[in-house]
Short mmCIF file of C-alpha atoms and ligand atoms in Angstrom, two decimals:
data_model
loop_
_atom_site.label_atom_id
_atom_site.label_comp_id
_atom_site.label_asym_id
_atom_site.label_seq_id
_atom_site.Cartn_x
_atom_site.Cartn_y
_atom_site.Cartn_z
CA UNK A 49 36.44 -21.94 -16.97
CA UNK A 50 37.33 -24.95 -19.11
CA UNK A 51 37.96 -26.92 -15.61
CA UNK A 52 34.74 -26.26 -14.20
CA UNK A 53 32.43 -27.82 -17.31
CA UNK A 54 31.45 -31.29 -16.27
CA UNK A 55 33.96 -33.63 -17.18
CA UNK A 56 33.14 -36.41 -19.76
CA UNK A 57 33.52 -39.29 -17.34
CA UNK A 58 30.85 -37.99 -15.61
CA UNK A 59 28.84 -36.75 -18.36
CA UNK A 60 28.91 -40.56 -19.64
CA UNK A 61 29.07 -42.66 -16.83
CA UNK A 62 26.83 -45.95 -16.78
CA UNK A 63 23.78 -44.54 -15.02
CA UNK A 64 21.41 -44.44 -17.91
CA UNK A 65 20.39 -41.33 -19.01
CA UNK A 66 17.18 -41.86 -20.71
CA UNK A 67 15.96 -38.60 -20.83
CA UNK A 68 17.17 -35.15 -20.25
CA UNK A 69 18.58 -33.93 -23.67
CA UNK A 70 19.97 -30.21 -23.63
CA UNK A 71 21.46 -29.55 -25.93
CA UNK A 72 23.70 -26.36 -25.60
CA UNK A 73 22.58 -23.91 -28.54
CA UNK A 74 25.50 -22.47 -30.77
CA UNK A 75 25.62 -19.72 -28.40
CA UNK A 76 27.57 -17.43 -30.56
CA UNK A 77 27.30 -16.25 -34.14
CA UNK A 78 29.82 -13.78 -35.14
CA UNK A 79 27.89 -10.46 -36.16
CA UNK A 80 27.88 -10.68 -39.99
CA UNK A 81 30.05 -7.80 -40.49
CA UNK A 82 32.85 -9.70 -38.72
CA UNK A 83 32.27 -13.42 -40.22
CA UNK A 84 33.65 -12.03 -43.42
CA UNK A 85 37.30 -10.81 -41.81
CA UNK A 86 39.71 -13.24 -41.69
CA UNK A 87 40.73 -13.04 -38.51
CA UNK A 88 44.34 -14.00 -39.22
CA UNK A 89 46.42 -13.64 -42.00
CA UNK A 90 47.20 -15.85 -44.36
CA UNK A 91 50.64 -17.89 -43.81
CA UNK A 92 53.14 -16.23 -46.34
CA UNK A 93 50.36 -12.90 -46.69
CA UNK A 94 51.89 -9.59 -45.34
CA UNK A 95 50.07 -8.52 -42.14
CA UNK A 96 48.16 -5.61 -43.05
CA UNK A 97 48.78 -2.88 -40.77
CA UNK A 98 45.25 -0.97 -41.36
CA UNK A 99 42.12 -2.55 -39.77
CA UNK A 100 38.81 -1.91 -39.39
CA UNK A 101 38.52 -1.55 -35.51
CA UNK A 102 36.07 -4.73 -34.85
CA UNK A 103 34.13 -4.98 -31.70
CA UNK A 104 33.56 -8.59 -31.33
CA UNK A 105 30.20 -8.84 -29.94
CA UNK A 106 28.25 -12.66 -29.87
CA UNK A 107 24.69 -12.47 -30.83
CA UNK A 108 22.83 -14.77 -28.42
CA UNK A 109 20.87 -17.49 -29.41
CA UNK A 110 17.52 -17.08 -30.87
CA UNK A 111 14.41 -17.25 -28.80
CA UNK A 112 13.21 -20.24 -30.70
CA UNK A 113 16.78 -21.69 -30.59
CA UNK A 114 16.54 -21.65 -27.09
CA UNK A 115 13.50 -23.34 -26.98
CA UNK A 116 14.13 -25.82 -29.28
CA UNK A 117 17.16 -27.48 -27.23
CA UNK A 118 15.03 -27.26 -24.16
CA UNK A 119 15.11 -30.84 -22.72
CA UNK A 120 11.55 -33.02 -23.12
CA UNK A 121 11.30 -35.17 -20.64
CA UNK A 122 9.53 -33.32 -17.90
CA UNK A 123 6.40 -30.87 -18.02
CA UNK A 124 8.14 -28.19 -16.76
CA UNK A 125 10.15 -27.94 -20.12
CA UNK A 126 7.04 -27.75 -22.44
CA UNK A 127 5.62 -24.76 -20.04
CA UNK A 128 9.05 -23.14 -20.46
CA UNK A 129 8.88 -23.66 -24.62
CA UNK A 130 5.55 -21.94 -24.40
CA UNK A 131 6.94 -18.73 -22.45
CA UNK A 132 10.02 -18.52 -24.50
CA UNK A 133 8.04 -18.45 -27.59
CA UNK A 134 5.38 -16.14 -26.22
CA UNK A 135 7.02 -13.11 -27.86
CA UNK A 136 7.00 -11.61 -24.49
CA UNK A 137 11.27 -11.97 -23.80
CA UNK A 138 14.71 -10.99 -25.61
CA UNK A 139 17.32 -13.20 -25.27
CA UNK A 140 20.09 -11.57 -24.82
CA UNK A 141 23.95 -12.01 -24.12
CA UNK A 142 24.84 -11.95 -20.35
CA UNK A 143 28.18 -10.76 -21.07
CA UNK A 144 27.09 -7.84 -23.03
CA UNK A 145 23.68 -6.23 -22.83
CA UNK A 146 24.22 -2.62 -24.12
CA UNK A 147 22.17 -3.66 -27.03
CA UNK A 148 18.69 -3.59 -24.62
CA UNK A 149 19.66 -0.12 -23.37
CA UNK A 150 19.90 -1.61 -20.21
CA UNK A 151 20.13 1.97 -17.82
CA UNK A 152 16.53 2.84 -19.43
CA UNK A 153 15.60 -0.55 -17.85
CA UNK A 154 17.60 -1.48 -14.64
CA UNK A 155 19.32 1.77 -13.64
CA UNK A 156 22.23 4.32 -14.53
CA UNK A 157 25.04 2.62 -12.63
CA UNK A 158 27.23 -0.43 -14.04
CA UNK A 159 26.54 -2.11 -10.38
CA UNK A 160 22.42 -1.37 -11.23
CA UNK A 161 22.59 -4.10 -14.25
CA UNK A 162 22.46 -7.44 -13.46
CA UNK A 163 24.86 -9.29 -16.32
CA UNK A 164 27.75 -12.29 -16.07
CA UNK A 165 30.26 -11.44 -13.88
CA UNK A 166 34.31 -11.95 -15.48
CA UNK A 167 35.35 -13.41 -12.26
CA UNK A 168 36.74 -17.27 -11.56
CA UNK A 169 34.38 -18.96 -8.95
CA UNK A 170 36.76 -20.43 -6.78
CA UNK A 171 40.75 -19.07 -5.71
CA UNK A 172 42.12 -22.26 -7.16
CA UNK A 173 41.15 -24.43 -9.62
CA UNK A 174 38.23 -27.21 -8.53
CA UNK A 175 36.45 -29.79 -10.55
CA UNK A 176 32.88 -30.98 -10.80
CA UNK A 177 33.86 -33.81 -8.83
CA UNK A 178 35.97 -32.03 -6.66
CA UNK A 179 33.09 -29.50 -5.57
CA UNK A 180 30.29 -32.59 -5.22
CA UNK A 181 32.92 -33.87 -2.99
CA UNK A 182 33.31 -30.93 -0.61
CA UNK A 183 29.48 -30.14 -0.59
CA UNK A 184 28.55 -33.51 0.02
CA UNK A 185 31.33 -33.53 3.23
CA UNK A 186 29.88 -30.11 4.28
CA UNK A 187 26.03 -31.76 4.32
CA UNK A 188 27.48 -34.46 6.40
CA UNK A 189 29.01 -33.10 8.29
CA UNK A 190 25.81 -31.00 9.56
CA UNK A 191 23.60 -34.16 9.42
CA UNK A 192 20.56 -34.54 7.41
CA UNK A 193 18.23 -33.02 10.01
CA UNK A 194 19.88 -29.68 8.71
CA UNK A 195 19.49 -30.42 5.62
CA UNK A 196 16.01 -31.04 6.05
CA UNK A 197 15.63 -27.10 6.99
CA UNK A 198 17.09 -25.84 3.51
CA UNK A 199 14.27 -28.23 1.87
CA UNK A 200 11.04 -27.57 -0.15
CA UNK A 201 8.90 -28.22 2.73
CA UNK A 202 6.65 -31.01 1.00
CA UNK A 203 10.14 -33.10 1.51
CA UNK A 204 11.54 -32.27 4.76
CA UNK A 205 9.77 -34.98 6.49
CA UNK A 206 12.04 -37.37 4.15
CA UNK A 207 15.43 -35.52 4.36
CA UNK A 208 17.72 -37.77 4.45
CA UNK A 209 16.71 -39.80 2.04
CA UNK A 210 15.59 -36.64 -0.42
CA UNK A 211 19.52 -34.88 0.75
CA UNK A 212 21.01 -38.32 -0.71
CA UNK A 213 19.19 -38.16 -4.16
CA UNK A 214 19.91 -34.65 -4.39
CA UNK A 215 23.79 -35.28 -3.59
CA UNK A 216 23.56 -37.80 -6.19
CA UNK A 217 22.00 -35.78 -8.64
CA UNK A 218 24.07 -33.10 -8.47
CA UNK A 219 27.06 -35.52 -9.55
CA UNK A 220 24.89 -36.90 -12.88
CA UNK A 221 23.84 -33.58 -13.85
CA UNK A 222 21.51 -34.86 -16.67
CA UNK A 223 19.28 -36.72 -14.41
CA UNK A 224 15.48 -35.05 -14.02
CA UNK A 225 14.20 -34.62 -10.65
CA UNK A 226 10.89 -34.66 -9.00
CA UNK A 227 10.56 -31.09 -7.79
CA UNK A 228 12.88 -31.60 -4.60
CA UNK A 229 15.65 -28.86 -4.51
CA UNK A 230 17.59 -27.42 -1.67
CA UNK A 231 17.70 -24.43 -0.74
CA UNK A 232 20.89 -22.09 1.13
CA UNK A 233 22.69 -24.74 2.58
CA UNK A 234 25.67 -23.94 4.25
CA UNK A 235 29.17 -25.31 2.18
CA UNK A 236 31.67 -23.58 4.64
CA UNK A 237 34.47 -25.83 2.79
CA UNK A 238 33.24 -24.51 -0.79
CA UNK A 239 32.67 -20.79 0.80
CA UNK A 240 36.11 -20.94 2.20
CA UNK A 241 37.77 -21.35 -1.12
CA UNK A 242 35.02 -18.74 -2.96
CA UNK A 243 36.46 -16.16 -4.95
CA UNK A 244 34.44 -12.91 -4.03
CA UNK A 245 33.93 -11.07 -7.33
CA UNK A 246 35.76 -7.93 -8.09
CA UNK A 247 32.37 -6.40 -8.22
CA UNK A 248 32.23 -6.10 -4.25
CA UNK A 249 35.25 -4.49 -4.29
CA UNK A 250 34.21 -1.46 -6.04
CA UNK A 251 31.17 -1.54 -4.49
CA UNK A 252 32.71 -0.89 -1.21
CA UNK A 253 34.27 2.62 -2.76
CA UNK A 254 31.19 3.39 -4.53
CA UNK A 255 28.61 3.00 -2.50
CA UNK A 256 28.18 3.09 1.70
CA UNK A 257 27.49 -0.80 2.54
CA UNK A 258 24.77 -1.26 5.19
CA UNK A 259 24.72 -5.05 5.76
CA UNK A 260 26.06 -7.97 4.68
CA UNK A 261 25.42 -11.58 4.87
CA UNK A 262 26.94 -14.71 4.81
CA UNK A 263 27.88 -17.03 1.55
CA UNK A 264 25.32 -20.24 0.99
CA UNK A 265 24.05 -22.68 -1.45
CA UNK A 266 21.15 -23.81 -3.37
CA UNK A 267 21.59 -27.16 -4.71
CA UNK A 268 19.23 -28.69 -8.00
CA UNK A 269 18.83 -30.92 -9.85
CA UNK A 270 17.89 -30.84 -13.58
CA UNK A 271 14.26 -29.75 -14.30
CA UNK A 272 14.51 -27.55 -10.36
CA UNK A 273 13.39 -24.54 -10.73
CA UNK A 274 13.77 -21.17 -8.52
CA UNK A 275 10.41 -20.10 -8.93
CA UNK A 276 9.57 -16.06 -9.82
CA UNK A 277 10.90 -14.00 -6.71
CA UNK A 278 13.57 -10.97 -5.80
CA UNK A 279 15.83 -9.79 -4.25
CA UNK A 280 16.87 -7.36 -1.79
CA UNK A 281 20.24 -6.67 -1.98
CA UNK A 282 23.22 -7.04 -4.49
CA UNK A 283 24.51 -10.07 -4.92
CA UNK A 284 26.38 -12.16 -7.33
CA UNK A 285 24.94 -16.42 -7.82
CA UNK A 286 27.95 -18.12 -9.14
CA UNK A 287 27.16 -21.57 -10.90
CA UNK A 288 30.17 -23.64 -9.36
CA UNK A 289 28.30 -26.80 -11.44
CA UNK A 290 25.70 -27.27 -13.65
CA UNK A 291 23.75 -24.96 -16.08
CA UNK A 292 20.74 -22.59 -15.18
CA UNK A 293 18.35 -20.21 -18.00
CA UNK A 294 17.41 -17.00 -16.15
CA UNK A 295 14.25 -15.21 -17.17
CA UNK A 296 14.99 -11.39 -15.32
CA UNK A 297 12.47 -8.66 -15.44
CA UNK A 298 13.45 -4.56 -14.60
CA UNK A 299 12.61 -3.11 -11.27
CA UNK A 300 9.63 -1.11 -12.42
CA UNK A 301 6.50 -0.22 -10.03
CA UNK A 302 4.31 -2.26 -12.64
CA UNK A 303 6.78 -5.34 -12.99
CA UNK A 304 6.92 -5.02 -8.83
CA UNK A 305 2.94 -4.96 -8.42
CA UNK A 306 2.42 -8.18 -10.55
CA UNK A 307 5.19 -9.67 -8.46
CA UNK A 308 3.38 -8.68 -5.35
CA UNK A 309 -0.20 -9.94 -6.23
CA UNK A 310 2.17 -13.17 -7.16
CA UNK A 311 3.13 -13.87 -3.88
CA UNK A 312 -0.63 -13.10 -2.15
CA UNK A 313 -2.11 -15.60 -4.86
CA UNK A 314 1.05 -18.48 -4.15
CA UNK A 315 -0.23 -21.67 -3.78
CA UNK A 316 1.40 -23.79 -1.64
CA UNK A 317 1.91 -26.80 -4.18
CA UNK A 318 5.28 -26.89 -5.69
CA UNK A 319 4.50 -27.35 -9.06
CA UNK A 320 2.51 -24.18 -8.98
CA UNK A 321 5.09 -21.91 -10.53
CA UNK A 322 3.72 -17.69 -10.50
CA UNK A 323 5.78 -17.60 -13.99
CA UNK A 324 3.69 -18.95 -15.89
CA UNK A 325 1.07 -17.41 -14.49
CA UNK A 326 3.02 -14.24 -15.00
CA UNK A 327 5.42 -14.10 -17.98
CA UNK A 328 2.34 -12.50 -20.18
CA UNK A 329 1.66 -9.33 -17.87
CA UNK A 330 5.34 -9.02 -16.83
CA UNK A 331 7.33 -6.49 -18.99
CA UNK A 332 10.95 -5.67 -20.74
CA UNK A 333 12.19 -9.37 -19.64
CA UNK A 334 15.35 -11.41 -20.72
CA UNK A 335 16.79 -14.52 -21.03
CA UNK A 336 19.94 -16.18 -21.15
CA UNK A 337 21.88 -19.45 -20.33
CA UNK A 338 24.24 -18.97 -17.52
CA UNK A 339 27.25 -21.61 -18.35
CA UNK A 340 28.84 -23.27 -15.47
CA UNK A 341 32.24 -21.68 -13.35
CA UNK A 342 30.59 -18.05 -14.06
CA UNK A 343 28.42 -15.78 -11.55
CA UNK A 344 25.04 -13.72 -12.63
CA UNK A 345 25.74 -10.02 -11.09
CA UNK A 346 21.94 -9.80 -9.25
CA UNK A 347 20.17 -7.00 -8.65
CA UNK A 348 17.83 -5.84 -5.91
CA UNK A 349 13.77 -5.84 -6.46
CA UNK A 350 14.55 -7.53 -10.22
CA UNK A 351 12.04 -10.16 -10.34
CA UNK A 352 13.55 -13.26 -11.86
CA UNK A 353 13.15 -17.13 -12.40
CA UNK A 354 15.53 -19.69 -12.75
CA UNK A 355 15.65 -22.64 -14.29
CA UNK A 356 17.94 -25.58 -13.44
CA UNK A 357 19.25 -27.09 -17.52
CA UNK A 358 21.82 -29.09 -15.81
CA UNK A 359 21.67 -30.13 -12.18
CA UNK A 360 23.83 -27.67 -10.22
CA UNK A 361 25.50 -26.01 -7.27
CA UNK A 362 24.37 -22.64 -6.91
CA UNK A 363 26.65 -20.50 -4.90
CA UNK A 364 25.59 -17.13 -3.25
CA UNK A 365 28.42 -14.55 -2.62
CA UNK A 366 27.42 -12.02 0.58
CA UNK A 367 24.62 -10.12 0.07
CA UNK A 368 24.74 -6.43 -0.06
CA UNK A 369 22.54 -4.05 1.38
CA UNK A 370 24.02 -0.18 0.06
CA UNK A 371 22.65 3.13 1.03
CA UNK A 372 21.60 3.32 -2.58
CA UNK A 373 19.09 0.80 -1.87
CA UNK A 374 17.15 2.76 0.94
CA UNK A 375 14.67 4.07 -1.27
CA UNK A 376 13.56 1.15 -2.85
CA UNK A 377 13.17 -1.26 0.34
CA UNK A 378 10.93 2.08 1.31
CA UNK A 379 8.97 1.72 -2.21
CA UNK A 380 8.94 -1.69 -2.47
CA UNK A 381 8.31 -3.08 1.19
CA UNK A 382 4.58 -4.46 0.53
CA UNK A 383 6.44 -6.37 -1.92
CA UNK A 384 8.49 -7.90 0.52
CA UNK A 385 5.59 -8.28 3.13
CA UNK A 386 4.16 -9.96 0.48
CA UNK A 387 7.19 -12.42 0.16
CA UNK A 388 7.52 -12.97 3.62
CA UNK A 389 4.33 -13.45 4.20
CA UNK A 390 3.63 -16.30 1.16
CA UNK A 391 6.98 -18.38 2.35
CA UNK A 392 5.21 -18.53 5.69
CA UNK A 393 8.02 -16.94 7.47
CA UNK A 394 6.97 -16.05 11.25
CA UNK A 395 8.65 -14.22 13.73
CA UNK A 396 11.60 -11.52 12.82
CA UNK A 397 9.57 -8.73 12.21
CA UNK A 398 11.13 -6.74 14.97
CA UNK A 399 14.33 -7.66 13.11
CA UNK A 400 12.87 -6.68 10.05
CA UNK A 401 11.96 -2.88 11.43
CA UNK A 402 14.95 -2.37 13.30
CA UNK A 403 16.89 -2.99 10.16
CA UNK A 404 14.74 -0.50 7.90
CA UNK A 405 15.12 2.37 10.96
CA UNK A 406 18.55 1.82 11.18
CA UNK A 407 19.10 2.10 6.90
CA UNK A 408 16.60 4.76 7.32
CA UNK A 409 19.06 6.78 9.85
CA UNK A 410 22.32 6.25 7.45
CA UNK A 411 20.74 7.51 4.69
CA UNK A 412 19.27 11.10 6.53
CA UNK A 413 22.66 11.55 8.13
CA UNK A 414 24.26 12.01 4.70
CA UNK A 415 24.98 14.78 3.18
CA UNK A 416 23.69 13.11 -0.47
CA UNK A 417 20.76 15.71 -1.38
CA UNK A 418 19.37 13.39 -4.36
CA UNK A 419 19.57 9.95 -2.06
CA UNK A 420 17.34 12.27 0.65
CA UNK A 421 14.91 13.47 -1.75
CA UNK A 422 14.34 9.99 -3.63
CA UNK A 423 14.00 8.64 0.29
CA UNK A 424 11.37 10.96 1.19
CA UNK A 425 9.63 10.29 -2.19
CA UNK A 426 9.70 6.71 -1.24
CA UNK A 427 8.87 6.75 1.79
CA UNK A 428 5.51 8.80 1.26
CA UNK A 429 4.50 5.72 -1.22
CA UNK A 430 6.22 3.03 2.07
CA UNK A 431 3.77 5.20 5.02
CA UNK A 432 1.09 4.93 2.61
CA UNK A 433 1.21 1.25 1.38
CA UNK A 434 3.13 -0.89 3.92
CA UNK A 435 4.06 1.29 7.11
CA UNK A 436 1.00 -0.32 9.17
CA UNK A 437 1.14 -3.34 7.91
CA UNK A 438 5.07 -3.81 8.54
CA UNK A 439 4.33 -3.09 12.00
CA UNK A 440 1.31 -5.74 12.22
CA UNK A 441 2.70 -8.18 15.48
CA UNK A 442 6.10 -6.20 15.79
CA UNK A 443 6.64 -3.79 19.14
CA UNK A 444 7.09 -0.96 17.03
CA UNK A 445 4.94 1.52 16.53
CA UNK A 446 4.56 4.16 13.50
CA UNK A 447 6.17 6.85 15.93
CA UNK A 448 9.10 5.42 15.92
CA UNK A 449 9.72 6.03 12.39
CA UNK A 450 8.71 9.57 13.27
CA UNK A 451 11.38 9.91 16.11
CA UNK A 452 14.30 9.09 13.38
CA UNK A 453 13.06 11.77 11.22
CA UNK A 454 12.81 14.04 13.19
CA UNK A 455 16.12 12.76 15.20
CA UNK A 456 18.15 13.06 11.86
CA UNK A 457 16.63 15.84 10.47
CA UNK A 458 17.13 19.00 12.59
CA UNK A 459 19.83 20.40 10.45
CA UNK A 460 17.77 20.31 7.14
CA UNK A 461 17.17 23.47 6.10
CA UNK A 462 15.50 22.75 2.57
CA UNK A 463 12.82 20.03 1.93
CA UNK A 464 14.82 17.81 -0.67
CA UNK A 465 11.69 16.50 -2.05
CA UNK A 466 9.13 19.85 -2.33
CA UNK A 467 12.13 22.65 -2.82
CA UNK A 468 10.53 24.23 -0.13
CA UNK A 469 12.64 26.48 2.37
CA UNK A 470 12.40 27.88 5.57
CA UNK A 471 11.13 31.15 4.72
CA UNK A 472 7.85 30.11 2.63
CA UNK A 473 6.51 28.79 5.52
CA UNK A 474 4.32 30.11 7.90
CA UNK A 475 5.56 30.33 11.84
CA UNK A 476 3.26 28.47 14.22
CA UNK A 477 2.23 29.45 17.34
CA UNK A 478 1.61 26.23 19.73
CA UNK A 479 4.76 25.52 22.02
CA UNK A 480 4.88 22.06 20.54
CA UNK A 481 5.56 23.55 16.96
CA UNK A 482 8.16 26.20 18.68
CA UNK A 483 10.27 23.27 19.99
CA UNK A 484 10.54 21.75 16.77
CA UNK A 485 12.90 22.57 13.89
CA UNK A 486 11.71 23.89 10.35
CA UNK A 487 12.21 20.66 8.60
CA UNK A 488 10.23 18.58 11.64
CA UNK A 489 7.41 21.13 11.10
CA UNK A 490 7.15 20.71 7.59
CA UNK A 491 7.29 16.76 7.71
CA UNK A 492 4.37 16.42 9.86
CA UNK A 493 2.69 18.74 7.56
CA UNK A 494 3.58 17.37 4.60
CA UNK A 495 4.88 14.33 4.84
CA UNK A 496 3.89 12.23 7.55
CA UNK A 497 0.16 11.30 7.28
CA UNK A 498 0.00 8.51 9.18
ZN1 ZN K 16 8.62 18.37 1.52
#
């Protein structure tokens, strides 16, 4: 997306740019085996019609070469140098990570590995001036009070002064910043004209979508970081400007509990970023520069940090919540308690239960044997870790997860997760047990524990 780099005016325009150096690494080095083929015949040289079949595949840069064309002018770079030399990553291409044996790590599925996306970011063709312009009509146009609510809270007292810089910023992408960044803004102009990625579409055949949300933007400057985090849901981050190095981390329960204890420990200072706390007990991470005009394919309960090269416009395609999923929001909820509860956010738990009973129901009313069984597996580790907690301040109790069991369950004649059937089990007596069916029987037995 040749139109989409920053254009040399702006790259060189008079505001001085004493400091941020990044340089690009070579990105790609032709695998040895290919460097030798000439590629095209000699003029005048019959074409030869016998080939060795070549898969072109670009090594990424080095480890060290990524380090090494890290900017210097802010702290935050030398902290990065340190974690990309730690040993402790791969860097890896973002077009093309078979070589990691990415389903051991993220999942079995194509939509389970998070990886660049082919898709353009916009329907027609904007440029990095063009964008700045619409996002900076869209801000205000909603007035910097708004703004002020998509801020790092340290600056929302000084919004409109901190939503001009960043504006600013974002059209000298070389310029460091202090630590201010914004955070899903709303860019209905620049959402109107996004290109959702093909991705979704096959998503929608593969997989039974539960919710979706809207489109949104984080805008940072250079040296901005998205400190370590996840997900929930699919989604695809498309750089419309600027240039971001991801550090991504599998799904796994131990990369998940170092996460969690992440968010209990958060300080509240900004500059008091869990990856580098992190990055030496975290496990099978990777790396790579995401180039701007292309979109990261993200993947639910992947811890991941992001850090802003060039300032940039960071656009967020809907999220996706797929029946798929149900098992690990079940798994992983005290991870997400644990988000929810270190970002301060109050209220919505109602929201938040209501939504899991709800994905709970879709999933049981399936006929998908394997989705049931990994749900009930789940949720025994979700009643045992997070179920009381989740329902800390929230008008729901612990029976109501009980009632959609047992609701959605009556027809289950086989326990998906024990391979136990009707017949191995031994007939009650009370009138209670009578009314209920096999499968409710064996839940409470089993399963429930609350
Ligand atoms: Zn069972």
């Amino acid at each position: 997306m040749d139109n989409l780099n920053i254009p040399k005016k702006v790259l060189t325009s008079s505001r001085s740019k004493k400091t941020c150096s990044y340089k690009q690494p070579n990105p790609t080095r032709l695998k040895s085996s290919i460097q030798n083929q000439p590629l095209k015949p000699q003029s005048g040289t019959k074409i030869q019609r016998k080939r060795p079949r070549l898969r072109l595949t670009l090594s990424p840069p080095s480890l060290r070469q990524l380090a090494v064309n890290l900017p210097t002018d802010l702290p935050i770079w030398s902290r990065l140098r340190k974690v990309l030399l730690s040993g402790k990553l791969r860097s890896v291409n973002p077009h093309d990570i078979e070589s990691i044996d990415p389903q051991r790590l993220f999942g079995q599925r194509t939509l389970d590995i998070p990886r660049l996306l082919p898709d353009k970011p916009f329907k027609e063709a904007l440029s990095a001036q063009e964008i700045t312009h619409l996002a900076l009509e869209d801000m205000l146009s909603k007035g910097s009070q708004k703004v002020g609510t998509s801020l790092t809270s340290d600056y929302r007292p000084r919004a409109p002064e901190v939503a001009s810089k960043i504006v600013s910023f974002a059209a000298s992408p070389l310029d460091p910043c202090d630590g201010n960044t914004t955070w899903h803004v709303e860019l209905p102009r620049l959402a109107a004209r996004y290109n959702t990625p093909a991705m979704y579409e096959s998503l929608r055949q593969a997989d039974e979508i539960l919710e979706e949300q809207s489109c949104a933007a984080n805008i940072f400057p250079c040296g901005g970081v998205a400190d370590l985090h996840h997900d929930d849901g699919f989604g695809s981050s498309t750089l419309v400007q600027g240039e971001k190095l991801w550090l991504m981390y599998p799904p796994s329960d131990a990369n998940l509990a170092i996460l969690r204890k992440a968010y209990e420990t958060r300080k509240s200072r900004i500059d008091d970023y869990a990856i580098f706390k992190c990055y030496q007990k975290l496990q099978d991470g990777i790396v790579f520069v995401q180039p701007a005009g292309r979109s990261i394919w993200v993947t639910p309960y992947c811890p991941h940090a992001v850090f802003t090269l060039k300032s940039s416009i960071m656009m967020f395609g809907p999220d996706w919540f797929l029946q798929s999923t149900v098992p690990q929001t079940l798994r992983f909820r005290n991870v997400d308690l644990a988000l929810r509860k270190s970002v301060n956010r109050l209220g919505g738990q109602d929201e938040e239960v209501e939504e899991l009973l709800r994905h709970l129901e879709a999933v049981l009313v399936t006929d998908n044997v394997d989705l049931q069984r990994k749900t009930l597996e789940a949720w025994e580790v979700f009643n045992r870790d997070a179920l009381k907690k989740m329902l800390e301040g929230s008008v729901y109790k612990a029976d109501d997860f009980k009632e959609i069991w047992n609701a959605n369950t009556t027809h289950w004649e086989i326990c998906p997760s024990c391979d136990m059937t009707q017949g191995e089990v031994r007939e009650e007596e009370s009138k209670y047990r009578r009314r209920k069916s096999w499968f409710q029987r064996h839940f409470e037995d089993v399963h429930w524990r609350s």
